[in-house]
mmCIF file of C-alpha atoms and ligand atoms in Angstrom:
data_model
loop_
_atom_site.group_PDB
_atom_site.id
_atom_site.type_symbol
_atom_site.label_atom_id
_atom_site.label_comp_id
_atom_site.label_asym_id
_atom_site.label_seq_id
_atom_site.Cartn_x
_atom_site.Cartn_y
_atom_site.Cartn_z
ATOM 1 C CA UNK D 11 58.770 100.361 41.130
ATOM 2 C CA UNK D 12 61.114 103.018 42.070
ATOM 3 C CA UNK D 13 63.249 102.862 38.618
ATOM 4 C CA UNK D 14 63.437 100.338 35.814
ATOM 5 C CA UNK D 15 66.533 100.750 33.326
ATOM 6 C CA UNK D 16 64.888 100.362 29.924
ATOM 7 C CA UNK D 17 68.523 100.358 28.073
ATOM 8 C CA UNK D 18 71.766 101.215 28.426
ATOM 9 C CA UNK D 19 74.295 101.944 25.646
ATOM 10 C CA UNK D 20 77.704 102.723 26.250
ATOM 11 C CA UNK D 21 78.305 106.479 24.584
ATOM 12 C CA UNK D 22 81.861 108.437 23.934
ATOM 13 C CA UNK D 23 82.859 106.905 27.186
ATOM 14 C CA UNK D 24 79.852 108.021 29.276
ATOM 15 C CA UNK D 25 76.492 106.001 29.353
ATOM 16 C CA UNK D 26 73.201 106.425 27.611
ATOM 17 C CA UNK D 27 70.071 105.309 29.202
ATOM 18 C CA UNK D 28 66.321 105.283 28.894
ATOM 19 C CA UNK D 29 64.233 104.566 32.219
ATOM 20 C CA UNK D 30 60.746 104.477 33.685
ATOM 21 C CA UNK D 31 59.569 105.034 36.984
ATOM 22 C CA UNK D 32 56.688 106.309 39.123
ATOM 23 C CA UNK D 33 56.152 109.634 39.383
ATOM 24 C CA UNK D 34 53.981 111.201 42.847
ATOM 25 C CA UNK D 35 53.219 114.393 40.936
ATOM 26 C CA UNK D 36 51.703 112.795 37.402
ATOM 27 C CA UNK D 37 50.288 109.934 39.065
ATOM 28 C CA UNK D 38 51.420 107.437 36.837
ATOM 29 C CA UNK D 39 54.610 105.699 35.395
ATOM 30 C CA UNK D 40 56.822 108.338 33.471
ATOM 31 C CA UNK D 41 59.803 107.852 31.107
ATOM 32 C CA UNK D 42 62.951 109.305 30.842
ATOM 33 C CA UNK D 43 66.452 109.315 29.847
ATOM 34 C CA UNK D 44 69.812 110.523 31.505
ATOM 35 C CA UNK D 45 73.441 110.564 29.426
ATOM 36 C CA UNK D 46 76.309 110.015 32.085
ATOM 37 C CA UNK D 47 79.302 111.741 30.813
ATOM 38 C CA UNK D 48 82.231 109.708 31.992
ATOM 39 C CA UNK D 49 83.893 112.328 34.079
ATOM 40 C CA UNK D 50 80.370 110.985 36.652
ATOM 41 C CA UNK D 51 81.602 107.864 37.966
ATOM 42 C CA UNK D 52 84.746 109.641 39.450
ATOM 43 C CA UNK D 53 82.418 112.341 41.736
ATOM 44 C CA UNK D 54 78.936 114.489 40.603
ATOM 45 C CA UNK D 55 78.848 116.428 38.031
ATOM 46 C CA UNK D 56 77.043 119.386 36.847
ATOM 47 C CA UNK D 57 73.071 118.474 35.002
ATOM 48 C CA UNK D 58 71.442 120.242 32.489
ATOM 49 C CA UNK D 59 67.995 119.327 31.256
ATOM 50 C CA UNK D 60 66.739 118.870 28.178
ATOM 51 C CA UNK D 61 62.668 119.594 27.631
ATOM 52 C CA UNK D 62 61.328 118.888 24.220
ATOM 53 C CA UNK D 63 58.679 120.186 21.947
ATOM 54 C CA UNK D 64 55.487 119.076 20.743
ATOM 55 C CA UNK D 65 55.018 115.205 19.596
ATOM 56 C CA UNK D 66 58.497 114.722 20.973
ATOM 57 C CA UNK D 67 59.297 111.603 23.830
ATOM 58 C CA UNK D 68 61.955 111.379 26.108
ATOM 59 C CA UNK D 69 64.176 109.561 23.400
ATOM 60 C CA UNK D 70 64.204 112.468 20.323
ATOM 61 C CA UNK D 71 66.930 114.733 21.755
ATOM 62 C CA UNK D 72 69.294 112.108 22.695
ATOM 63 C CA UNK D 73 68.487 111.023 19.293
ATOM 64 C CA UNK D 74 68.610 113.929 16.826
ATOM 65 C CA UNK D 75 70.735 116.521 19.000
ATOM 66 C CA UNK D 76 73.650 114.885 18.815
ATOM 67 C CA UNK D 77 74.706 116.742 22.020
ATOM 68 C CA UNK D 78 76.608 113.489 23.908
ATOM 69 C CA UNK D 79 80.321 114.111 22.481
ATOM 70 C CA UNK D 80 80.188 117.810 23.864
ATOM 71 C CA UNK D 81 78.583 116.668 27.425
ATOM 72 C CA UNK D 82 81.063 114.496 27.223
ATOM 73 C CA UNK D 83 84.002 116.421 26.712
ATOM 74 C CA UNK D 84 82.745 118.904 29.195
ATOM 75 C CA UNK D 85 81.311 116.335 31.939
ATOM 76 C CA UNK D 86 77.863 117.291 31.771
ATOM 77 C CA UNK D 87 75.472 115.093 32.405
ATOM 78 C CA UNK D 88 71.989 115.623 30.032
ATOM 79 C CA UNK D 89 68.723 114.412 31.031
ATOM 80 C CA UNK D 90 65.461 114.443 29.430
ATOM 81 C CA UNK D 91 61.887 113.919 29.966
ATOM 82 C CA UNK D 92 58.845 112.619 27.804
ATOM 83 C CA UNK D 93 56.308 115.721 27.238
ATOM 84 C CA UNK D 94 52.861 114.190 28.695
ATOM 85 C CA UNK D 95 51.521 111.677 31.090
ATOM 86 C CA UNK D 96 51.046 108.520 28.560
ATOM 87 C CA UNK D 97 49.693 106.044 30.502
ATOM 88 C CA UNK D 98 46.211 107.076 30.472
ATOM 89 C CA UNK D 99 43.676 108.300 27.836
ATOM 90 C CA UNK D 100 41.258 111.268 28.726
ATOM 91 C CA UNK D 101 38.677 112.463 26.277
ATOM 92 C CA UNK D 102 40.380 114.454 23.343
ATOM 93 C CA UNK D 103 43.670 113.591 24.183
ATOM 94 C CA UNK D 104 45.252 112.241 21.082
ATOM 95 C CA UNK D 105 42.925 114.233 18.577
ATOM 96 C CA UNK D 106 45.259 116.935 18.106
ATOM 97 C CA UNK D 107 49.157 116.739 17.691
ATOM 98 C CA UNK D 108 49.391 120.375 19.585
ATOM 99 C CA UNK D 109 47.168 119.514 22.623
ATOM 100 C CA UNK D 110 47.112 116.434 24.984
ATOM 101 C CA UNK D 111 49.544 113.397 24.179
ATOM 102 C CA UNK D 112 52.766 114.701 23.214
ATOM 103 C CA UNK D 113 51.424 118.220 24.709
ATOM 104 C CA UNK D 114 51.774 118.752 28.176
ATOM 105 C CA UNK D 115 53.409 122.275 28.071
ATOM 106 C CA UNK D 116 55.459 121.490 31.119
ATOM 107 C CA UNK D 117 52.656 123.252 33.341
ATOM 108 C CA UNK D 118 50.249 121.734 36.149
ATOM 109 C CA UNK D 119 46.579 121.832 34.776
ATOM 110 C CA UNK D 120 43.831 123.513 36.925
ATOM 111 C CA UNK D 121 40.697 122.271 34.589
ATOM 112 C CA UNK D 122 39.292 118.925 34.630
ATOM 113 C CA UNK D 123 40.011 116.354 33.089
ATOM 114 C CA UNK D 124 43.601 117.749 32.863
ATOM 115 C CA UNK D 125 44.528 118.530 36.447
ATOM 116 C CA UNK D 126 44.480 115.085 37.635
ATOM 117 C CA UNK D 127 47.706 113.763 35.770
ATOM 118 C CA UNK D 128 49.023 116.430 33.354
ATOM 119 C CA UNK D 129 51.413 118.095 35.889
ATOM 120 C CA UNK D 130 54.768 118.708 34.121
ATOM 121 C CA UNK D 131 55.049 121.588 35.787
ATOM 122 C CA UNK D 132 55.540 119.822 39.115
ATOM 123 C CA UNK D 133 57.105 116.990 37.471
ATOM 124 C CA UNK D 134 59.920 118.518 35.980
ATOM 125 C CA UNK D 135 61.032 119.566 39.534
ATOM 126 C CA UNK D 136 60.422 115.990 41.092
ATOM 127 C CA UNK D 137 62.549 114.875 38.183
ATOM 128 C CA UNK D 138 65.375 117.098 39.028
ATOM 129 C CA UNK D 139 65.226 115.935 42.948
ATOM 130 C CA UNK D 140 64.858 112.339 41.386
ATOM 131 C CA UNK D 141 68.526 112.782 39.369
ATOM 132 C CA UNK D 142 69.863 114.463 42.138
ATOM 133 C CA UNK D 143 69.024 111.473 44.597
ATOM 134 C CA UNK D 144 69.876 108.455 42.521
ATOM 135 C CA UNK D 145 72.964 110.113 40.015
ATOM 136 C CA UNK D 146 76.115 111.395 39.924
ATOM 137 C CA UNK D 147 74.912 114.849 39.674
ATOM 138 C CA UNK D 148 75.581 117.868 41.781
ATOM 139 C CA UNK D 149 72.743 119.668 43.659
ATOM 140 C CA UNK D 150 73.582 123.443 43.030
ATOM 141 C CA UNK D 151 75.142 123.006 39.315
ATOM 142 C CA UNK D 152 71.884 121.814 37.299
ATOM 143 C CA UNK D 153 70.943 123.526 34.222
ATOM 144 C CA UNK D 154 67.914 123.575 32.489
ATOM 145 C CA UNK D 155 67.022 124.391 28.569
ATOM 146 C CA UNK D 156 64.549 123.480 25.934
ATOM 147 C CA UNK D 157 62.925 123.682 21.857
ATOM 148 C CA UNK D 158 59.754 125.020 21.140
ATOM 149 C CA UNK D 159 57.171 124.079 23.635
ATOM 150 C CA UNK D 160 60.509 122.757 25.997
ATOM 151 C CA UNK D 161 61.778 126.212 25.170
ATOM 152 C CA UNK D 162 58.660 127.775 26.911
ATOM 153 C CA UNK D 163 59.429 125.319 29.473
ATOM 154 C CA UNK D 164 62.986 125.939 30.007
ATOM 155 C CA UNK D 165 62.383 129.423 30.490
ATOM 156 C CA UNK D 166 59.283 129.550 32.693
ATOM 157 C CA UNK D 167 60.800 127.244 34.946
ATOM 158 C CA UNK D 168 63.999 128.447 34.858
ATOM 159 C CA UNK D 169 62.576 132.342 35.446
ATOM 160 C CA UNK D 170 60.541 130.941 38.426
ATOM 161 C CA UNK D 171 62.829 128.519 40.311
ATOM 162 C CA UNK D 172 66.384 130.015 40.014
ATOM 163 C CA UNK D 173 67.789 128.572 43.466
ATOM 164 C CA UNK D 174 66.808 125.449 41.643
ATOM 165 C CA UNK D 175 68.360 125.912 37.882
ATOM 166 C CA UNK D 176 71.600 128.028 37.410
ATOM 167 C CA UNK D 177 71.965 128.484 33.887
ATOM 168 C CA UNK D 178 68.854 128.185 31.265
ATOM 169 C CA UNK D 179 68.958 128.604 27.311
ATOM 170 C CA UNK D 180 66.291 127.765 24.939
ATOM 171 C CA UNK D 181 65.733 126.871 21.094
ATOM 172 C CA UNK D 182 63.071 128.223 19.123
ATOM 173 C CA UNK D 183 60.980 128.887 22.470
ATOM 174 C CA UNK D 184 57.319 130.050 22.482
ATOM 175 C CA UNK D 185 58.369 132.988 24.015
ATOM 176 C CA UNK D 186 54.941 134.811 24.508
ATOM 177 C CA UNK D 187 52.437 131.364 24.575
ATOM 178 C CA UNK D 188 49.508 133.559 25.899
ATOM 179 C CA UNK D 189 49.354 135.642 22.468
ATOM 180 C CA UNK D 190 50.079 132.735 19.588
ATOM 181 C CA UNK D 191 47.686 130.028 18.408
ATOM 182 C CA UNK D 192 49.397 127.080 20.600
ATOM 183 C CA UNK D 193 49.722 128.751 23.977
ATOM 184 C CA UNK D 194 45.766 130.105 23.764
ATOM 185 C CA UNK D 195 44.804 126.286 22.551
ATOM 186 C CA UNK D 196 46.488 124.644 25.450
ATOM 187 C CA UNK D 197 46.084 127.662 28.610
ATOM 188 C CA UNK D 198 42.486 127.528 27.377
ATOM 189 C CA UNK D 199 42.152 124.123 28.202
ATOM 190 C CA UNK D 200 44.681 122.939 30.566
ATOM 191 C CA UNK D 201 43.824 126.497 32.789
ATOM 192 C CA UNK D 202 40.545 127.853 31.860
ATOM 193 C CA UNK D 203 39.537 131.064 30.378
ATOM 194 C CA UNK D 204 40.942 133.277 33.124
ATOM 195 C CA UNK D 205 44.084 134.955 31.280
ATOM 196 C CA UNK D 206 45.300 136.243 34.438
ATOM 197 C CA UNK D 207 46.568 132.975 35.371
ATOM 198 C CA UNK D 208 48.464 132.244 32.465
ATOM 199 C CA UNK D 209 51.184 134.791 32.931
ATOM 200 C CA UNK D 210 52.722 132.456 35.441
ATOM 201 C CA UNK D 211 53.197 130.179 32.355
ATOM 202 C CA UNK D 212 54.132 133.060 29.865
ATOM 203 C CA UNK D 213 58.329 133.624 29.550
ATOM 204 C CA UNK D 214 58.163 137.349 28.521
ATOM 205 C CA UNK D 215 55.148 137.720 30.778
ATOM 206 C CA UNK D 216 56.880 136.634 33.831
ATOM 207 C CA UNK D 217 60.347 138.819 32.907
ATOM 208 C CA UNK D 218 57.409 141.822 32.808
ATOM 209 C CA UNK D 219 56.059 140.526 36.551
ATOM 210 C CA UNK D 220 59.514 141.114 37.771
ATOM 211 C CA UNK D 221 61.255 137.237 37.497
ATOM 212 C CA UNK D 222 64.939 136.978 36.559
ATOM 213 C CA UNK D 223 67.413 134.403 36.448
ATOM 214 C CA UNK D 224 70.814 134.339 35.082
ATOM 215 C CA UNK D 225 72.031 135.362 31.597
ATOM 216 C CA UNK D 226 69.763 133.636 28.780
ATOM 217 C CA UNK D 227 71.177 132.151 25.551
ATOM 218 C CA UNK D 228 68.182 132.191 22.904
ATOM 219 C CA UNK D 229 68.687 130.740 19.213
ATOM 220 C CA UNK D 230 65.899 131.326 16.768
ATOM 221 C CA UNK D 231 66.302 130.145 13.177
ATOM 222 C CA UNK D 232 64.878 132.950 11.111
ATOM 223 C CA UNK D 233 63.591 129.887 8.325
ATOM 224 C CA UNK D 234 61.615 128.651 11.335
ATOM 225 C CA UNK D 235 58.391 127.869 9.660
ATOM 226 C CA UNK D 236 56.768 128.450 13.477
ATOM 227 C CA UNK D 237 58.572 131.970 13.592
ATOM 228 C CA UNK D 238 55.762 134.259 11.701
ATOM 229 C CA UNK D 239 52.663 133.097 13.650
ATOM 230 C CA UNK D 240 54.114 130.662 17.240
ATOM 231 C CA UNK D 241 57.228 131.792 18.249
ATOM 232 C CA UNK D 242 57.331 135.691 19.394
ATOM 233 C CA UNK D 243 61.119 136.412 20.335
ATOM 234 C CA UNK D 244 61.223 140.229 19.683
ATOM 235 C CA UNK D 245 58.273 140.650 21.996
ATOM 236 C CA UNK D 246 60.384 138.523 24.716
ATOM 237 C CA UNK D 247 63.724 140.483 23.673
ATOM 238 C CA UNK D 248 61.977 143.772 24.550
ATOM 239 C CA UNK D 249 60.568 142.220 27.970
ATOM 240 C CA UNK D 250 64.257 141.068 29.209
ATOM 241 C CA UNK D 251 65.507 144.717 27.943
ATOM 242 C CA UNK D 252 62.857 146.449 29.761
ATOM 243 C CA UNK D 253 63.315 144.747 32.701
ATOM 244 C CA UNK D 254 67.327 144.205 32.700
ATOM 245 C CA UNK D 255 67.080 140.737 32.088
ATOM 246 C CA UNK D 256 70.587 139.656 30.444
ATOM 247 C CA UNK D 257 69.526 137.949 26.877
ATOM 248 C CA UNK D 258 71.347 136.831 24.110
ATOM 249 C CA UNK D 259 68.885 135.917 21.303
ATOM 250 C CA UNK D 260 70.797 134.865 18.264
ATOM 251 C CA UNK D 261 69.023 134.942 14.781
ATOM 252 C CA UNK D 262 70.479 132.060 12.965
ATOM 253 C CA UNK D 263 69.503 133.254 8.979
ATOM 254 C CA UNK D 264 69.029 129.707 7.364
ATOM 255 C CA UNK D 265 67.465 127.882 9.648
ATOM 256 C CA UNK D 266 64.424 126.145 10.513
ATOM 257 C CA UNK D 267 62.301 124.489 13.678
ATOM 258 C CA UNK D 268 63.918 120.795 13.541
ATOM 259 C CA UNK D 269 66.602 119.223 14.485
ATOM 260 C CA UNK D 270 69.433 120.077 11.995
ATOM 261 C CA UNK D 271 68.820 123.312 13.641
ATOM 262 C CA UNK D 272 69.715 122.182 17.443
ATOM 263 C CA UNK D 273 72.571 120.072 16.698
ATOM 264 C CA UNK D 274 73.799 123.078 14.736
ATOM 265 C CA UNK D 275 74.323 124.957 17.900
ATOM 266 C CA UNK D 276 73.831 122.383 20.613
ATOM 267 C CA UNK D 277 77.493 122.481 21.676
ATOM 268 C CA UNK D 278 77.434 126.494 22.006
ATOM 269 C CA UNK D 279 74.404 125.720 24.677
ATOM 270 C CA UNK D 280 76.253 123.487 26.516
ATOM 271 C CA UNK D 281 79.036 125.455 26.753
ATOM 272 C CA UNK D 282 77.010 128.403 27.914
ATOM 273 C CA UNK D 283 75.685 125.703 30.929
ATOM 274 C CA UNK D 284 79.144 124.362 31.525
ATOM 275 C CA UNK D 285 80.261 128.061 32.151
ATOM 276 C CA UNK D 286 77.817 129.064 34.324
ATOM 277 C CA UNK D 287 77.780 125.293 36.110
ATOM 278 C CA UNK D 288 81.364 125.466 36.797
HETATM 279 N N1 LIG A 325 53.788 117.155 13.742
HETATM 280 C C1 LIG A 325 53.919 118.538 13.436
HETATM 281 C C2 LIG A 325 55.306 119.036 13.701
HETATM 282 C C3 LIG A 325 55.638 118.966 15.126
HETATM 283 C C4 LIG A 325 56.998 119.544 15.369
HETATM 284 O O1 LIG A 325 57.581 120.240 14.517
HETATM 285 N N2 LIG A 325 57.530 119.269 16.526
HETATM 286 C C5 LIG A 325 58.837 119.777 16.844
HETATM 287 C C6 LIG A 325 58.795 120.450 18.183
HETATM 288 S S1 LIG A 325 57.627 121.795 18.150
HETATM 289 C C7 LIG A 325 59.824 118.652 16.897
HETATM 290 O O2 LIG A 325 60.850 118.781 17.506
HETATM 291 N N3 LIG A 325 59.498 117.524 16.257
HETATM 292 C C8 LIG A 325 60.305 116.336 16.316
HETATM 293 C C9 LIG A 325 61.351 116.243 15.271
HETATM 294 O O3 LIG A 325 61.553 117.199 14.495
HETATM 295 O O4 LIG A 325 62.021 115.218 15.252
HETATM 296 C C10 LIG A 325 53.581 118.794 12.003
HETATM 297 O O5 LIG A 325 53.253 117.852 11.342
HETATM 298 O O6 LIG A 325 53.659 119.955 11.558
#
């Protein structure tokens, strides 16, 4: 199988679909879905990538974000990924909604029985070269941004690959994952008990080892139930200020972790791609 269309749904002139196909680095079937702004079957347009948080698929942003009539206007073509390898079940993999299934934390595992197939990490990257290769998208304008656990993902990836992602903005992120209850939970298991090698997984950890990309846009609801205890975007602000990292972290008074909160700013995110994809 090299790719199977799931479904395909026309969408403010563009096209929505949902695929599957093999993937080298997870070692089994993944899914995914891409939105093709109509401004792609005239030439490639610029990509941005959407990774999603805990217990979320490949199908919840195109779902809840309602970021298509934006991407559309500006030409931008979305994609998004599921959050774990699904097609296989290890021991202790569905026990816990924060861990495993639904959990990968977009990071390549190092401890058994992890490191066989949970490799987001390097699967996020063989997605990108996947678009690239069989869509209308254009090799140096692709974007990359994320919620929660996606957040963490957007901005560790984006921080350590930014020949390969122009522009990145995040949601909610967990900006310091080795100090908060999720991060230690998963980098305990997926990496072992050696903290040194989870700053390469660790946003405001990486801006501190000297990592930079291009201007961040951050939004954090300050209702975010995940704020007090997960979420840690003061202790990233003060990394990016220490180390002249250009941030814009936006407390949004009112809101909270789901999705009423992303499609509340979803279209100032894509802007902030579209302007640094142009
Ligand atoms: N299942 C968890 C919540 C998980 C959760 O909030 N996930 C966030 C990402 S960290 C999300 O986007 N959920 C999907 C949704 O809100 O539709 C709970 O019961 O507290």
């Amino acid at each position: 199988m090299s790719m199977i269309t799931r479904s395909k749904h026309a969408c403010f002139g563009g096209i929505q679909g949902f695929y599957t196909h093999d993937s080298s680095s997870i070692g089994l079937p993944m899914r995914f879905s891409v939105y093709q702004p109509p401004q792609a079957a005239n030439g490639p347009v610029p990509v941005v990538f959407f990774l999603a948080g805990l217990t979320c698929t490949e199908e919840t942003f195109m779902v809840k974000a309602g970021a298509q009539r934006v991407a559309a206007e500006l030409g931008l073509m979305l994609v998004t990924c599921d959050t774990s390898p699904r097609d296989i079940e290890l021991p202790g993999d569905r026990e816990n909604w924060d861990f495993g299934v639904g959990a990968g934390f977009y990071l390549d595992a190092t401890t058994q029985p992890w490191a066989t197939h949970y490799r987001m990490g390097s699967y996020v990257l063989e997605l990108r070269d996947f678009i690239l290769a069989n869509f209308s998208a254009s090799a140096d304008r692709v974007g990359i941004m994320g919620h929660s656990m996606g957040g963490h993902g957007a901005l560790t990836i984006g921080l350590k690959h930014p020949e390969r992602f122009q522009s990145v903005s995040a949601f909610a992120p967990i900006a310091a994952p080795s100090e908060c209850p999720w991060g230690e939970k998963a980098f305990s298991r997926y990496l072992g008990d050696d903290r040194s090698s989870w700053r390469a997984f660790d946003a405001t950890a990486l801006v501190e080892d000297g990592q930079r990309t291009s201007a961040l846009l951050v939004d954090q609801g300050l209702e975010d139930q995940f704020l007090p205890n997960q979420l840690s975007p003061d202790r990233f602000e003060s990394a990016c200020r220490g180390a002249g990292q250009a941030l814009t972290l936006r407390r949004q008074s009112g809101y909270d972790h789901g999705y009423y909160f992303i499609s509340s700013f979803i279209a100032d995110h894509l802007h902030h791609h579209a302007q640094l994809l142009r």
